[in-house]
Coordinates of C-alpha atoms in Angstrom, one line a residue:
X1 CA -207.1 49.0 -144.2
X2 CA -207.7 46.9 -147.1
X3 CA -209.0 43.8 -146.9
X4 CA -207.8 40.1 -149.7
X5 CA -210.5 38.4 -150.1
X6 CA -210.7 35.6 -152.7
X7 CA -214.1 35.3 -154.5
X8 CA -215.6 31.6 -155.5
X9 CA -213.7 32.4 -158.9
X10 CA -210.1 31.5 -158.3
X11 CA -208.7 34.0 -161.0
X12 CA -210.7 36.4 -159.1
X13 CA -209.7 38.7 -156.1
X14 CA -211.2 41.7 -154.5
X15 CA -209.5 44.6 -152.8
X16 CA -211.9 46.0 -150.5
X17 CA -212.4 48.5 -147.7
X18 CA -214.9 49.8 -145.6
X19 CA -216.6 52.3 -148.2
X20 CA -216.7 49.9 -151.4
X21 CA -214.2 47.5 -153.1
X22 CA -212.1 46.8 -155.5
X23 CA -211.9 44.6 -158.4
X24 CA -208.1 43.8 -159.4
X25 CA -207.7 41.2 -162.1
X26 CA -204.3 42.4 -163.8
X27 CA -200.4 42.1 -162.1
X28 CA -198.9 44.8 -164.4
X29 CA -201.0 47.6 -162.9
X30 CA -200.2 49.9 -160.2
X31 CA -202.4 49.5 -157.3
X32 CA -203.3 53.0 -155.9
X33 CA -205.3 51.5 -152.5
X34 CA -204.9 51.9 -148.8
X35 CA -202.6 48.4 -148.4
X36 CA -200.2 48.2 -151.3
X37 CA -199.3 44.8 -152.4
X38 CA -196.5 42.9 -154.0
X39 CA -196.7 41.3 -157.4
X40 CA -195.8 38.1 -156.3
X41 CA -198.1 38.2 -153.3
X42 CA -200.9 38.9 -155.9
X43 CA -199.6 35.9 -158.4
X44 CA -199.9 33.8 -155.5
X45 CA -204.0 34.4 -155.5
X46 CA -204.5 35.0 -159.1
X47 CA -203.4 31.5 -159.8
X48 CA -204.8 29.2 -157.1
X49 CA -206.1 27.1 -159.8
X50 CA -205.4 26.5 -163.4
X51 CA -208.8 25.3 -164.4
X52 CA -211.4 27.7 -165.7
X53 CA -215.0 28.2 -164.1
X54 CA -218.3 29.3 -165.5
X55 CA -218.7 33.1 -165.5
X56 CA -221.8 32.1 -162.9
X57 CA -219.3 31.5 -160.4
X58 CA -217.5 34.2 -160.1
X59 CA -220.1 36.4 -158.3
X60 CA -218.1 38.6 -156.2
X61 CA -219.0 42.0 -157.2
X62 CA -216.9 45.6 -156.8
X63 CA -220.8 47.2 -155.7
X64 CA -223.9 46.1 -155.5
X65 CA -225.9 46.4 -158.8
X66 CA -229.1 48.7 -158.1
X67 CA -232.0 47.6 -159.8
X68 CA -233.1 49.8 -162.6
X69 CA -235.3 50.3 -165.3
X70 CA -233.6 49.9 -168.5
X71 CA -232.5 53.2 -170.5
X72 CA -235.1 54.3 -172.7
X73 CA -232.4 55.6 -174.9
X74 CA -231.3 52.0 -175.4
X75 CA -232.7 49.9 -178.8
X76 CA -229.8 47.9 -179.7
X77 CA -231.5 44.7 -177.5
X78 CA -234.8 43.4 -176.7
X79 CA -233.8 42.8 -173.6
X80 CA -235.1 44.5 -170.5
X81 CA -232.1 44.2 -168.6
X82 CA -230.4 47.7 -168.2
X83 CA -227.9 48.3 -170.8
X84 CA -223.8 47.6 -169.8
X85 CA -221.3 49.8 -170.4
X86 CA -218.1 49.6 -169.6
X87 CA -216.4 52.8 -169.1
X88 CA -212.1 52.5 -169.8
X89 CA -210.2 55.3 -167.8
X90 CA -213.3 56.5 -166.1
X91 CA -210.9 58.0 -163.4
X92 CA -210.0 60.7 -166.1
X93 CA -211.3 64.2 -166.9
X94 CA -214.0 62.9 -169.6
X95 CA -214.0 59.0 -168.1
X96 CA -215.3 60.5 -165.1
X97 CA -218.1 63.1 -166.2
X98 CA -219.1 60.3 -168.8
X99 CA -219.5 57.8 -166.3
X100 CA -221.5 59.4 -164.0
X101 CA -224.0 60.8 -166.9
X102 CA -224.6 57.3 -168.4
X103 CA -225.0 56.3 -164.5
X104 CA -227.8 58.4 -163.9
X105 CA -229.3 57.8 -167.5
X106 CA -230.1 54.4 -165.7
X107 CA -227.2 52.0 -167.5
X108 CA -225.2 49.7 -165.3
X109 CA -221.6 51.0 -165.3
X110 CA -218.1 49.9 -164.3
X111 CA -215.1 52.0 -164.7
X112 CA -212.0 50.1 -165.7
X113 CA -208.5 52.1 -164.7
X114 CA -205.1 51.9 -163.7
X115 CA -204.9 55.4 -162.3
X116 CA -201.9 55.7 -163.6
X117 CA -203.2 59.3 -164.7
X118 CA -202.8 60.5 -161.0
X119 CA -199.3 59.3 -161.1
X120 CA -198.5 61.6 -163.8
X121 CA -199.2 64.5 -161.6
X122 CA -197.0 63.1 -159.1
X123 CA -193.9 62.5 -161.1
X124 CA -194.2 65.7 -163.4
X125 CA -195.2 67.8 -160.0
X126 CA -198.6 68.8 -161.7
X127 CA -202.0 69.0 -159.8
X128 CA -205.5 70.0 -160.9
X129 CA -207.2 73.4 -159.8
X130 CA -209.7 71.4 -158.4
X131 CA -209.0 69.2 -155.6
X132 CA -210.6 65.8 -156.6
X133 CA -211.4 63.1 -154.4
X134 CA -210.0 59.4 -154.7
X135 CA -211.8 57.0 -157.2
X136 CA -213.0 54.9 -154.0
X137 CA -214.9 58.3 -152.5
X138 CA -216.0 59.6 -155.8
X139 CA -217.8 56.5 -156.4
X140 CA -219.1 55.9 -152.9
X141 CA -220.4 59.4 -152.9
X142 CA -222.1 58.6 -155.6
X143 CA -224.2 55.7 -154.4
X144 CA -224.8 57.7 -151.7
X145 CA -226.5 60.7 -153.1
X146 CA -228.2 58.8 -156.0
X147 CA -228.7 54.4 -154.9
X148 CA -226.5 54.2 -158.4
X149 CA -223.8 51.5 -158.1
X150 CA -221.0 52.0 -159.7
X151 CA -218.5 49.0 -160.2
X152 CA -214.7 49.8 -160.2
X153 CA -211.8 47.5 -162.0
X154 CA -208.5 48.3 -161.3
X155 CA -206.0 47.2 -163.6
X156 CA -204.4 47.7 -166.8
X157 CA -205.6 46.7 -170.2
X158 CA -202.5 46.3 -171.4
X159 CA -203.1 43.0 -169.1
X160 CA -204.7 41.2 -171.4
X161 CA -205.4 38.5 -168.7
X162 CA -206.9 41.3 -166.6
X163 CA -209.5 43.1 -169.3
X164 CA -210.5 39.3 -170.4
X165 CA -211.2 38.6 -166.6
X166 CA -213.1 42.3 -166.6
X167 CA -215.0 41.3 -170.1
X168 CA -215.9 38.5 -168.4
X169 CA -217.3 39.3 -165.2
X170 CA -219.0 42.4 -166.6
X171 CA -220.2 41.4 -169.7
X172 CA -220.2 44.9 -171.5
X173 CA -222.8 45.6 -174.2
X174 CA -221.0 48.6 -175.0
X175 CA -217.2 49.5 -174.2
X176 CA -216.5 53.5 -174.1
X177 CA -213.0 53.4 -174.5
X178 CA -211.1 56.8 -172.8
X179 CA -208.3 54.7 -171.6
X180 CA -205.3 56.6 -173.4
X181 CA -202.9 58.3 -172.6
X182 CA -204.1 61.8 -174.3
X183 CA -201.8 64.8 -173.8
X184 CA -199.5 65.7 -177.3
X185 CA -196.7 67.1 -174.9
X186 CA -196.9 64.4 -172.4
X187 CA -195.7 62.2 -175.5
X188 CA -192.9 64.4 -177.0
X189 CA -191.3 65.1 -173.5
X190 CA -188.5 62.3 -173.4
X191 CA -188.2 58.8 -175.9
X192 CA -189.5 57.0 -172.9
X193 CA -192.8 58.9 -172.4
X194 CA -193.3 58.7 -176.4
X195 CA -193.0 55.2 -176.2
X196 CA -195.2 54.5 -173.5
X197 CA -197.9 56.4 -175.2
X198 CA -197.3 54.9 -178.7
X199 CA -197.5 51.3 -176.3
X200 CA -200.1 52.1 -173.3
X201 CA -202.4 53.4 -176.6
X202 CA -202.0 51.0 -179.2
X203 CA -201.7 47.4 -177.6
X204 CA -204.2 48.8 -175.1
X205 CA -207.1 49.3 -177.9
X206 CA -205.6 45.8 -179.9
X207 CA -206.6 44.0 -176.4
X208 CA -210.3 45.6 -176.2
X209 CA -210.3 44.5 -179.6
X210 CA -209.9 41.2 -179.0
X211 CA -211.7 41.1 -175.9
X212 CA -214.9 42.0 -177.5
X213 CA -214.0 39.5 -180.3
X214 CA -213.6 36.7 -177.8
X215 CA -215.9 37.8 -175.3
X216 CA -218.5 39.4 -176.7
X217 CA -218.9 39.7 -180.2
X218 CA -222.1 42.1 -180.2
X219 CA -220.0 44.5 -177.9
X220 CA -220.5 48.3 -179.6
X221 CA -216.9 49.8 -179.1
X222 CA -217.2 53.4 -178.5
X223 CA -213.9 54.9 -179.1
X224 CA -212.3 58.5 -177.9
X225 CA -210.5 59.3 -181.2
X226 CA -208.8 63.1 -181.7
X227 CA -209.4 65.4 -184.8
X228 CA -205.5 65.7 -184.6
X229 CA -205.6 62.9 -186.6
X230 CA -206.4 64.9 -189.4
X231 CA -203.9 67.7 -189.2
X232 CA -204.8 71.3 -190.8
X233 CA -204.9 70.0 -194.8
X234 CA -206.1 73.0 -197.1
X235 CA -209.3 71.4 -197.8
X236 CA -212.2 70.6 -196.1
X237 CA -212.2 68.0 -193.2
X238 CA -214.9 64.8 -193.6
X239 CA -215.6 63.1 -191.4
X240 CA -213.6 60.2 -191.8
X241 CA -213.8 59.1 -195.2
X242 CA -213.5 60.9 -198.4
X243 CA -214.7 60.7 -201.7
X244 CA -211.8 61.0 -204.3
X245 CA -211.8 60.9 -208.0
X246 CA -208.1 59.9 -209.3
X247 CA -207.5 59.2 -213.1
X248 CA -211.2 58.8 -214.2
X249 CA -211.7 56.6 -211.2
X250 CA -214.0 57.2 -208.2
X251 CA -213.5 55.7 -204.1
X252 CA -214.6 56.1 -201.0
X253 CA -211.5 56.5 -198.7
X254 CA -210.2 57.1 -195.0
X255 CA -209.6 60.5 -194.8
X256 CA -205.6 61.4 -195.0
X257 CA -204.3 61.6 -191.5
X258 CA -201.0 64.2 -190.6
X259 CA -201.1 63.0 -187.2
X260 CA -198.7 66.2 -185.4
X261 CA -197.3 64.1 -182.2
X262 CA -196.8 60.9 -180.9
X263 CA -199.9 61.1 -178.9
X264 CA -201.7 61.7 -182.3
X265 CA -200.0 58.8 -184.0
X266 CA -201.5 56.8 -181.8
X267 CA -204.5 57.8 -182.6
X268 CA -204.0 57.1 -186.0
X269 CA -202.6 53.2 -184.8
X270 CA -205.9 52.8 -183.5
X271 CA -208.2 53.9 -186.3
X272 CA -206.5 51.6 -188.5
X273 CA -206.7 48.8 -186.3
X274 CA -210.2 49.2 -185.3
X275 CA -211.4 49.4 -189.2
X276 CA -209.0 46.5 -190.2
X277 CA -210.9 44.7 -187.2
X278 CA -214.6 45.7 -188.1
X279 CA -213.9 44.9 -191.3
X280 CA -211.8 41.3 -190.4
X281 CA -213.9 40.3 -187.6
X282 CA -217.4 42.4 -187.8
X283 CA -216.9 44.1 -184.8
X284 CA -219.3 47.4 -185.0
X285 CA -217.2 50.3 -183.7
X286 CA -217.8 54.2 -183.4
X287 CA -214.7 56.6 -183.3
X288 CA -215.3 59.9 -182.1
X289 CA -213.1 62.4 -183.2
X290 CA -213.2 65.2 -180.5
X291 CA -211.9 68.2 -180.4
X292 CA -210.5 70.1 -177.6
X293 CA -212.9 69.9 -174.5
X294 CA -213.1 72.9 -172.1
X295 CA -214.9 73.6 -169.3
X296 CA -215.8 71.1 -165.8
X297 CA -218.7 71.4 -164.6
X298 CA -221.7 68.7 -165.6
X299 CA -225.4 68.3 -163.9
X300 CA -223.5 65.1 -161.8
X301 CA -220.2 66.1 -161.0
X302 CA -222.2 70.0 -159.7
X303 CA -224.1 67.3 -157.2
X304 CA -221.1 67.4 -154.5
X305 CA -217.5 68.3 -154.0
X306 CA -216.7 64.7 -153.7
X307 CA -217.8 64.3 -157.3
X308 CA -216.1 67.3 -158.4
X309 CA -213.8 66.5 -162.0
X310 CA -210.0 67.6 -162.1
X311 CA -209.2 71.0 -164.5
X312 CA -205.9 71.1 -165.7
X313 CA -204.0 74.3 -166.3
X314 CA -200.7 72.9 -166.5
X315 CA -198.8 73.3 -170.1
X316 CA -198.5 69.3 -170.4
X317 CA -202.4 68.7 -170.2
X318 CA -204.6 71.9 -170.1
X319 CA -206.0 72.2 -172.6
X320 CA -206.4 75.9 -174.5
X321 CA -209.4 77.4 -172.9
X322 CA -208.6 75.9 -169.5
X323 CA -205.3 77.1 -169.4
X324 CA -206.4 80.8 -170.5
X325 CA -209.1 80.9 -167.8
X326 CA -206.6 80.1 -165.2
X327 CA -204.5 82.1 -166.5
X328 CA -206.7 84.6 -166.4
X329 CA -207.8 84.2 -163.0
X330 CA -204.5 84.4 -161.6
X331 CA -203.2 87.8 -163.3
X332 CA -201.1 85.7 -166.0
X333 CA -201.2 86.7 -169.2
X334 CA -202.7 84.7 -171.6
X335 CA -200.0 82.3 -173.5
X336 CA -200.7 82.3 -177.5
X337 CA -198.1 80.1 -179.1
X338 CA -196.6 81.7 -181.9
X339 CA -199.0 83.9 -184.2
X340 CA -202.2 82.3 -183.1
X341 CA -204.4 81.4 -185.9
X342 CA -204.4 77.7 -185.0
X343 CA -207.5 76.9 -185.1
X344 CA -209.3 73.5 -183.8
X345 CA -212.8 72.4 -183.6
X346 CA -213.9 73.1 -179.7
X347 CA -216.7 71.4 -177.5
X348 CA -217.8 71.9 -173.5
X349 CA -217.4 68.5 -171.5
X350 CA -221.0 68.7 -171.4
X351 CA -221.4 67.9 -175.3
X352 CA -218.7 65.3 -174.6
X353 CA -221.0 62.8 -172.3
X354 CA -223.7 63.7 -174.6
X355 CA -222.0 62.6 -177.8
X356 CA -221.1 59.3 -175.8
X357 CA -224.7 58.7 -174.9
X358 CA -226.0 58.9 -178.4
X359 CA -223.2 56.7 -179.9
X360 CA -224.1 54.2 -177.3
X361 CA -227.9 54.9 -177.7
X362 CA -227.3 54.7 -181.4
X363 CA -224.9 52.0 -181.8
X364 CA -223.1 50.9 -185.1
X365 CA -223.8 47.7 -187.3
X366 CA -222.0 44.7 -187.3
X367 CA -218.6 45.3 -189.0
X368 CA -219.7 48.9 -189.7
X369 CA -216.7 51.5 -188.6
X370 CA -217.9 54.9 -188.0
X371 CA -216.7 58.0 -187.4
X372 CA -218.0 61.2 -186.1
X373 CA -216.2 64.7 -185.6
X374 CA -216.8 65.9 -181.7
X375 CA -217.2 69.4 -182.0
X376 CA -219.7 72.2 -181.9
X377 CA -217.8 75.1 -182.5
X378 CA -214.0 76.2 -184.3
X379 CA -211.8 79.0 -182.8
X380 CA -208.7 80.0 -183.4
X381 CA -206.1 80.2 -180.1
X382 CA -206.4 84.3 -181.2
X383 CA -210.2 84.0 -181.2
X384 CA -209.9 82.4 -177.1
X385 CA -207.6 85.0 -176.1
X386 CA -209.6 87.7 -177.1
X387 CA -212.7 85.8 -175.7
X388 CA -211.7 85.2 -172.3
X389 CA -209.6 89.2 -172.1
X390 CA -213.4 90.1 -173.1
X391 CA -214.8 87.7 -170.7
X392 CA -212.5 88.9 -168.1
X393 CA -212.6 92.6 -168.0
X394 CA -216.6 92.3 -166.9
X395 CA -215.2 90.7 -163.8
X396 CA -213.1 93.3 -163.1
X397 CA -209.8 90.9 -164.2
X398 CA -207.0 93.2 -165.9
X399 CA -206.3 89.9 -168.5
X400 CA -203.4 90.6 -171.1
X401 CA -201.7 88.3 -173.8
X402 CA -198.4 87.4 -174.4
X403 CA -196.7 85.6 -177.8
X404 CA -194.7 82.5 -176.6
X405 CA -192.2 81.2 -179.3
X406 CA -194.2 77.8 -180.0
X407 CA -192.8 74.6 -178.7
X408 CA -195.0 72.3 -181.5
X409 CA -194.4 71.8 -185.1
X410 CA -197.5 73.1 -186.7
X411 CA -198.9 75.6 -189.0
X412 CA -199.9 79.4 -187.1
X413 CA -202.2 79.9 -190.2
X414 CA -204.5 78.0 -191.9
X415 CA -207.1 76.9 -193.6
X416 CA -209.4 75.0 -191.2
X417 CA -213.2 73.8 -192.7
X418 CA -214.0 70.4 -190.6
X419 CA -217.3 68.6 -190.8
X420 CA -219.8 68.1 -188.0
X421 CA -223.2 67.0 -188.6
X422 CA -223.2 63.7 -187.8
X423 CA -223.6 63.9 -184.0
X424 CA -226.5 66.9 -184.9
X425 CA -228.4 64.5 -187.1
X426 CA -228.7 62.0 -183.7
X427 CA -230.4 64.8 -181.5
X428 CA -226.8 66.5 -180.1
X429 CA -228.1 69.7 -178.4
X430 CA -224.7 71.6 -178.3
X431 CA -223.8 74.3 -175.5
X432 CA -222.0 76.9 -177.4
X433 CA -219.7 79.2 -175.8
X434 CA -221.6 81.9 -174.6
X435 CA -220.1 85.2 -171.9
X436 CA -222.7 83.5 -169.6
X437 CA -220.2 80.3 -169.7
X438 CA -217.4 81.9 -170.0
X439 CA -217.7 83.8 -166.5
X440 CA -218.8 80.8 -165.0
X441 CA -215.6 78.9 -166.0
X442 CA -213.6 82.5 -165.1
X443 CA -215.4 82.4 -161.5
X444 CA -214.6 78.5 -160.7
X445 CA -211.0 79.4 -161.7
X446 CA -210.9 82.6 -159.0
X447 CA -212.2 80.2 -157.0
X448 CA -209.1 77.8 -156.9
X449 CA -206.5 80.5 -157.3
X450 CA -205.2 79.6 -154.5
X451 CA -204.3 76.1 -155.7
X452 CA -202.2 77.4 -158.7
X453 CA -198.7 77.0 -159.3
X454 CA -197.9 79.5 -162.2
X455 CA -194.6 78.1 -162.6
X456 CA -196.0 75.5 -164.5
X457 CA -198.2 77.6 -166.8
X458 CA -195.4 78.5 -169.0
X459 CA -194.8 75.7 -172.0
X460 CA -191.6 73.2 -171.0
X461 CA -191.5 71.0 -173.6
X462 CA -190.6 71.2 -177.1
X463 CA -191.2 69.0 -180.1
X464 CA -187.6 69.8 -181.5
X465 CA -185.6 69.4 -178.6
X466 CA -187.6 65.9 -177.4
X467 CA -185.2 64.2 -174.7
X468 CA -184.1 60.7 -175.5
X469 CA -183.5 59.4 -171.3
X470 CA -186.3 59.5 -168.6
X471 CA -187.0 62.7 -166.9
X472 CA -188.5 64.8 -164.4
X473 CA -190.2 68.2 -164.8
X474 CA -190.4 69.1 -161.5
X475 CA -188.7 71.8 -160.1

C-alpha cells in the first residue's frame, strides 16, 4: 500500500512503498502506483503553501543517492561530484537500457516518466515478448544487485509545474530526453492519437527547454531525434546541415526535412525549436538522429529478469528486425511492405546507450546545436528478410516471406546514402549485425513464443485511411 507523505518542501510529495518511492510533482499525469489517487486529493497537498522555499529544503529523496566516484568519462565540470543526468521516459525500451548503462558508468540518475507508454499496450491490447517488471521493481532490483540508486519522478512534462519541481530538486547537468511518443503508426491511427503526439512531443521538448533555461542554464540537452526527419532525398544525407551553393552564393544550412508521419513531424517541431533556442538563449544541445534500433539485450538489463527491457513485435511499435525475428520464431512469415527496398540506417540497442554516453561525455558548447546520425549500418527491409530466413534456417526454423500491400506513404525504391561519422570520431565501437547476433535475438524470441499474439503481427493501420474519432485496436 502506498504511503502520502509530505516532504519539508510544501510543493513536494512522495508516493512511497515498501520497496522504494515515488516522486510525483505534476496533476496532469497518470499515476501507475499501488493506491491510486484523485486529482483534487493531490491539489490539496501540492499547494499547502503559496510561498517558495530554497531548493535546500526540499530534501526528500525518491532513493538514497550512493556515493560514487565521479565518471571518468565526464570533463564538462571541475567538479568532483558525480555527473547528473536526468533520464526522460526511462521507463521505455531505450529510456530503460540507457539509464541503467549511465548508472553503472557511475553518474547519478533519475528517470522522469509518466508511464503512459504501458497504457498504450493496454488500450491497443498490445504486450511485449518479454514480460517486464514494473518501474518500482526494476529499479529496486537494481539497487539491489549493484548499491546504484536510482531516483524515479513520476509525472508529465507536459506539466510544466511538475518538470520545474523535477529540474529543481535534481538539478540535472545533462537532460537525455526519450520522453516521446515514438511510433509512426501509433500517430496516423485516428486524429486524436496524431494529435496527442504532435502535443505530448512538442510542448513536451518546449518545457525542457525552458526548464534548463530557467533552471539550469549549463544543462547539456541530449535529445532522441529520428533520421525520418530526413526522408529518402536522392542525394546524400548530412548530418544535419548542408552546404549549398545557390546563384553564385554559398551557406551552411539545416538539412531539408520530408518528415513521412505525424510522429516524424514532430520530430522536425523539435529540431527547429531546439536550434531557435540554442541559438536565442545559448542552450548547448545534441540531437541524435537514430535509426531503427533492434535487438534487447544490454550487459545491465542481461544481470536479472527483473531488469529485463520490453521487445515489441506488434505492427504499431516493432520495429523491422524485431518484428521479423518474432515472426520468425513463431512460423509467420516475414511481412515486407510493398517491394522492399526501403532502406534505413540500423543500430543494436547496445550502440544506442553508447551513443548517449559519449554525447553526454562529450557535451556541446554553449548555444552550439548539434547533430549526429545514430547508425552503424543501412539495410534495406529486403536485405532483413533475407537475413533473418538465412539466420533462421541454421536453427532449424522453416522462415518464408510474404509481400503486404504497404499501409505508409513512402518510396519502395531508393536512393539512400546517409552520413555517420560523427559518433565514430568520439570513440563509438559499433556492434554490427553479425549471424552470431542474429541467432541470439532468433533464440530469445523462441524463447517467448509462447507470449505471442500473431494476430497483431499483421499491419492495421494505414496512412490513407487515418480515422478522424478515438478508437480501439483491440480485438
Amino acid at each position: 500500500m502506498a504511503h502520502i507523505l509530505t516532504a519539508s518542501c510544501p510543493s513536494v510529495i512522495s508516493l512511497s512503498s515498501s520497496k522504494n518511492s515515488v516522486k510525483s510533482f505534476g496533476l496532469k499525469q497518470t499515476l501507475f502506483s499501488t493506491q491510486v489517487l484523485s486529482q483534487s486529493s493531490l491539489k490539496g497537498l501540492l499547494f499547502q503553501e503559496k510561498k517558495p522555499r530554497r531548493r535546500r529544503s526540499c530534501a526528500f529523496r525518491a532513493a538514497a543517492v550512493s556515493q560514487q566516484a565521479p565518471p571518468e568519462t565526464s570533463t564538462n565540470n571541475s567538479s568532483t561530484r558525480p555527473k547528473r543526468v536526468m533520464v526522460i521516459g526511462g521507463d521505455g525500451y531505450c529510456g530503460w537500457a540507457t539509464a541503467l548503462h549511465l548508472s553503472k558508468k557511475n553518474y547519478e540518475v533519475c528517470i522522469v516518466d509518466n508511464l503512459v507508454r504501458r497504457l498504450f499496450d493496454h488500450q491497443l491490447g498490445l504486450e511485449s515478448l518479454t514480460p517486464i517488471a514494473s518501474i518500482h521493481d526494476r529499479i529496486s532490483r537494481w539497487k539491489a544487485l549493484t548499491g546504484k540508486s536510482i531516483e524515479l519522478y513520476v509525472g508529465d512534462i507536459c506539466d510544466f509545474e511538475f518538470l520545474a519541481e523535477t529540474f529543481k530538486s535534481f538539478e540535472p547537468d545533462s537532460v537525455v530526453h526519450f520522453g516521446e511518443q515514438r511510433s509512426a503508426p501509433y500517430s496516423m491511427i485516428d486524429r486524436s492519437r496524431a494529435v496527442y503526439t504532435q502535443h505530448n512531443n512538442v510542448i513536451g521538448t518546449i518545457n525542457v527547454l525552458f526548464a534548463i533555461k530557467e533552471f539550469g542554464e549549463e544543462c547539456h540537452l541530449v535529445k532522441l531525434g529520428t533520421m525520418g526527419e530526413y526522408g529518402t532525398p536522392n542525394i546524400d544525407i548530412e548530418e544535419g546541415y548542408i552546404t549549398i551553393t545557390h546563384n553564385g552564393r554559398t551557406d551552411t544550412l539545416p538539412y531539408p526535412k520530408q518528415a513521412s508521419s505525424f510522429y516524424h513531424l514532430s520530430k522536425v517541431h523539435d529540431s527547429h525549436n531546439i536550434a531557435f533556442t540554442c541559438k536565442a538563449w545559448g542552450i548547448r544541445a545534441t540531437d541524435l538522429n537514430q535509426g531503427v534500433v533492434y535487438g534487447v539485450k544490454t550487459d545491465e538489463t542481461e544481470m536479472h529478469e527483473e531488469l529485463r527491457n520490453r521487445l515489441d513485435y506488434d505492427a504499431v511499435f516493432g520495429t523491422a528486425l524485431n518484428r521479423f525475428c518474432v515472426q520468425a520464431a513463431v512460423g509467420h512469415p516475414l511481412t515486407v511492405y510493398g517491394k522492399g527496398g526501403q532502406t534505413r540506417g540500423y543500430l543494436d540497442i547496445r550502440d544506442t546507450v553508447q551513443c548517449v554516453e559519449l554525447a553526454i561525455a562529450n557535451p556541446a558548447k554553449a548555444g552550439e546545436f548539434r547533430v549526429f546520425n545514430q547508425f552503424t549500418e543501412q539495410f534495406s527491409v529486403n536485405e532483413l528478410a533475407s537475413l533473418v530466413t538465412k539466420a533462421g534456417s541454421k536453427l532449424g526454423l522453416d522462415v518464408k516471406k510474404m509481400t503486404v500491400p504497404n499501409p505508409r506513404v513512402e518510396a519502395e525504391e531508393h536512393y539512400y546514402n546517409a552520413k555517420h561519422t560523427k559518433l565514430m570520431e568520439l570513440g563509438l565501437e559499433p556492434h554490427y549485425l553479425s549471424e552470431s547476433l542474429l541467432d541470439s535475438l532468433l533464440n530469445f524470441a523462441v524463447q517467448f513464443r509462447d507470449r505471442v499474439d500473431t494476430k497483431q503481427i499483421m499491419p492495421s493501420v494505414s496512412w490513407k485511411k487515418i480515422g478522424v474519432k478515438t478508437k480501439s485496436m483491440a480485438p
